[in-house]
Amino acid sequence: MATGGDVFVLDMGQPVRIYDLARRMVELSGLTLRDEAHPHGDIAIEITGLRPEEKLYEELLIGDNPEPTDHPRSMKAHEDFMPWSTATSPPKGFRTGCTWSGTGAGVSGRACGWASNYTRPARWRAVLS
């Protein structure tokens, strides 16, 4: 199925709530959950919310073109990639153009031109513009 350098996407089934997973792990460990209904339980689950940089979902592919494989729950993607020789030899002017200017605009601007599918994260756009 693979020919080298391939990217596969696996169908992992239905989503599972993290809270339900944590509760089940507590129970499978032979312990009890501590909550309002059971104040003397062994382990409490504390919901803290998202931390900076955490995501609610994961972008798995740059393109939207996965192809089926021999297995019904596995797909093969065709992703653009940069050859190793290109990655280890930055474009002319990359290093000198990436001097620290206090904003990082030199590095980000050069990366946008070097990597064909790269876009600055939204939180950087305001800082670097």
XYZ file of N, CA and C in Angstrom, residues 26-120:
285
model
N -10.819 5.978 35.282
C -10.883 5.913 36.748
C -11.579 4.626 37.164
N -12.717 4.352 36.543
C -13.491 3.160 36.896
C -12.747 1.873 36.560
N -12.074 1.834 35.410
C -11.325 0.637 35.025
C -10.110 0.400 35.922
N -9.657 1.451 36.591
C -8.533 1.319 37.534
C -8.991 0.798 38.889
N -10.293 0.570 39.029
C -10.823 0.077 40.291
C -11.037 1.175 41.314
N -11.008 2.426 40.883
C -11.206 3.561 41.778
C -12.575 4.158 41.539
N -12.944 5.113 42.369
C -14.237 5.776 42.206
C -14.034 7.250 41.910
N -14.978 7.783 41.186
C -14.933 9.194 40.805
C -15.448 10.050 41.953
N -14.712 11.118 42.258
C -15.171 12.077 43.270
C -15.881 13.216 42.543
N -17.159 13.383 42.856
C -17.941 14.473 42.283
C -18.986 14.892 43.308
N -19.930 15.726 42.909
C -20.947 16.204 43.858
C -21.783 15.053 44.415
N -22.058 14.069 43.591
C -22.866 12.933 44.042
C -22.062 11.966 44.912
N -20.728 11.970 44.755
C -19.853 11.054 45.495
C -18.668 11.842 46.064
N -18.862 12.602 47.125
C -17.795 13.467 47.653
C -16.612 12.708 48.258
N -16.751 11.419 48.511
C -15.653 10.650 49.109
C -14.974 9.739 48.093
N -15.161 10.017 46.813
C -14.527 9.206 45.779
C -13.016 9.377 45.790
N -12.334 8.539 45.023
C -10.866 8.527 45.001
C -10.254 9.640 44.147
N -10.831 9.885 42.996
C -10.227 10.816 42.032
C -11.288 11.779 41.517
N -10.948 13.068 41.521
C -11.836 14.090 40.957
C -11.327 14.461 39.561
N -12.235 14.782 38.679
C -11.873 15.281 37.352
C -12.119 16.777 37.364
N -11.078 17.523 37.086
C -11.185 18.986 37.093
C -11.171 19.497 35.662
N -12.188 20.235 35.282
C -12.275 20.799 33.935
C -11.668 22.192 33.988
N -10.590 22.383 33.263
C -9.867 23.647 33.319
C -10.079 24.507 32.079
N -10.642 23.945 31.024
C -10.813 24.701 29.784
C -9.571 24.595 28.922
N -9.604 25.249 27.770
C -8.461 25.215 26.863
C -7.321 26.067 27.395
N -6.121 25.566 27.244
C -4.936 26.363 27.558
C -4.508 27.072 26.276
N -3.666 28.085 26.381
C -3.199 28.756 25.165
C -2.579 27.745 24.198
N -2.881 27.877 22.947
C -2.367 27.050 21.856
C -3.056 25.696 21.732
N -3.956 25.326 22.642
C -4.674 24.066 22.485
C -5.760 24.228 21.437
N -6.085 23.119 20.770
C -7.078 23.149 19.704
C -8.263 22.269 20.056
N -9.404 22.618 19.523
C -10.587 21.780 19.688
C -10.628 20.673 18.640
N -9.956 20.881 17.518
C -9.912 19.880 16.466
C -8.541 19.938 15.820
N -8.191 18.908 15.097
C -6.884 18.804 14.452
C -7.057 18.802 12.946
N -6.329 19.660 12.265
C -6.342 19.654 10.806
C -5.346 18.597 10.359
N -5.844 17.559 9.709
C -4.996 16.432 9.369
C -4.330 16.568 8.014
N -4.996 17.223 7.096
C -4.472 17.328 5.742
C -4.452 18.776 5.285
N -3.475 19.099 4.464
C -3.448 20.421 3.862
C -4.480 20.457 2.732
N -4.505 19.412 1.921
C -5.474 19.324 0.835
C -6.680 18.501 1.253
N -7.675 18.493 0.408
C -8.886 17.716 0.683
C -9.026 16.602 -0.338
N -7.957 15.846 -0.540
C -7.996 14.865 -1.619
C -7.580 13.460 -1.189
N -8.040 12.964 -0.044
C -7.634 11.606 0.312
C -8.280 10.574 -0.622
N -7.515 9.525 -0.924
C -8.013 8.461 -1.789
C -8.202 7.198 -0.972
N -9.179 6.374 -1.314
C -9.365 5.129 -0.575
C -8.197 4.176 -0.801
N -8.004 3.284 0.150
C -6.983 2.243 0.039
C -7.694 0.885 0.081
N -6.918 -0.177 0.177
C -7.496 -1.518 0.261
C -8.276 -1.724 1.555
N -7.958 -0.936 2.562
C -8.647 -1.074 3.845
C -9.733 -0.001 3.950
N -10.946 -0.369 4.380
C -12.049 0.599 4.393
C -11.883 1.756 5.378
N -11.014 1.620 6.388
C -10.866 2.698 7.373
C -9.514 3.397 7.262
N -8.890 3.292 6.099
C -7.607 3.928 5.855
C -7.657 4.640 4.517
N -7.188 5.888 4.494
C -7.140 6.666 3.256
C -5.715 7.149 3.037
N -5.368 7.380 1.803
C -4.030 7.834 1.442
C -4.140 9.254 0.901
N -3.316 10.139 1.432
C -3.340 11.537 1.007
C -2.167 11.824 0.079
N -2.348 12.793 -0.767
C -1.271 13.267 -1.636
C -0.926 14.677 -1.199
N 0.094 14.800 -0.378
C 0.495 16.088 0.171
C 1.726 16.604 -0.557
N 1.755 17.910 -0.781
C 2.967 18.521 -1.307
C 4.035 18.435 -0.231
N 5.255 18.261 -0.633
C 6.335 18.241 0.334
C 7.553 18.907 -0.273
N 8.440 19.315 0.585
C 9.659 19.954 0.160
C 10.774 18.910 0.162
N 11.447 18.709 -0.963
C 12.542 17.743 -0.980
C 13.604 18.093 0.067
N 14.223 17.088 0.627
C 15.222 17.286 1.675
C 16.326 18.249 1.222
N 16.752 18.146 -0.032
C 17.819 19.026 -0.522
C 17.388 20.486 -0.476
N 16.118 20.761 -0.716
C 15.598 22.128 -0.640
C 15.497 22.579 0.812
N 15.025 21.689 1.668
C 14.850 22.032 3.080
C 16.180 22.322 3.762
N 17.235 21.666 3.327
C 18.545 21.880 3.956
C 19.338 22.984 3.274
N 18.808 23.553 2.210
C 19.460 24.657 1.510
C 18.451 25.795 1.344
N 18.301 26.646 2.363
C 17.314 27.729 2.264
C 17.562 28.603 1.036
N 16.520 29.238 0.527
C 16.664 30.095 -0.646
C 17.679 31.215 -0.409
N 18.215 31.705 -1.478
C 19.194 32.788 -1.404
C 18.591 33.972 -0.644
N 19.321 34.495 0.299
C 18.869 35.641 1.066
C 18.025 35.287 2.275
N 17.720 33.986 2.464
C 16.859 33.597 3.593
C 17.516 33.934 4.924
N 18.757 33.522 5.096
C 19.425 33.755 6.383
C 19.651 35.239 6.644
N 20.081 35.976 5.643
C 20.339 37.401 5.862
C 19.040 38.178 6.001
N 17.957 37.699 5.401
C 16.666 38.383 5.502
C 15.939 38.084 6.795
N 16.467 37.164 7.575
C 15.797 36.757 8.811
C 16.452 37.355 10.049
N 17.014 38.522 9.914
C 17.601 39.162 11.087
C 16.491 39.655 11.994
N 16.757 39.680 13.267
C 15.746 40.077 14.251
C 15.498 41.572 14.145
N 14.249 41.924 13.904
C 13.884 43.335 13.787
C 13.004 43.771 14.942
N 12.807 42.868 15.899
C 11.934 43.193 17.011
C 10.514 42.704 16.799
N 10.161 42.343 15.554
C 8.802 41.872 15.279
C 8.777 40.454 14.743
N 9.880 39.967 14.215
C 9.895 38.643 13.608
C 9.372 38.654 12.188
N 9.070 39.818 11.634
C 8.501 39.907 10.295
C 9.438 39.339 9.238
N 10.752 39.471 9.441
C 11.707 38.937 8.467
C 11.593 37.432 8.342
N 11.562 36.732 9.460
C 11.456 35.267 9.448
C 10.121 34.838 8.869
N 9.039 35.403 9.357
C 7.717 35.000 8.911
C 7.519 35.304 7.433
N 7.958 36.462 7.001
C 7.813 36.833 5.600
C 8.576 35.902 4.676
N 9.789 35.532 5.072
C 10.576 34.606 4.260
C 9.948 33.212 4.258
N 9.426 32.767 5.396
C 8.790 31.447 5.463
C 7.567 31.397 4.561
N 6.810 32.493 4.492
C 5.621 32.519 3.631
C 6.000 32.294 2.174
N 7.131 32.830 1.764
C 7.560 32.662 0.385
C 8.222 31.326 0.108
N 8.810 30.723 1.128
C 9.561 29.486 0.939
C 8.644 28.268 0.942
N 7.715 28.213 1.864
C 6.801 27.086 1.968
C 5.501 27.454 1.261
N 5.164 26.738 0.210
C 4.059 27.123 -0.662
C 2.706 27.201 0.041
N 2.459 26.378 1.047
C 1.143 26.374 1.690
C 1.133 27.040 3.054
N 2.205 27.744 3.399
C 2.302 28.349 4.723
C 1.554 29.667 4.767
N 0.737 29.862 5.789
C 0.137 31.162 6.061
C 0.370 31.464 7.536
N 0.553 32.715 7.824
C 0.785 33.106 9.210
C -0.451 32.826 10.053
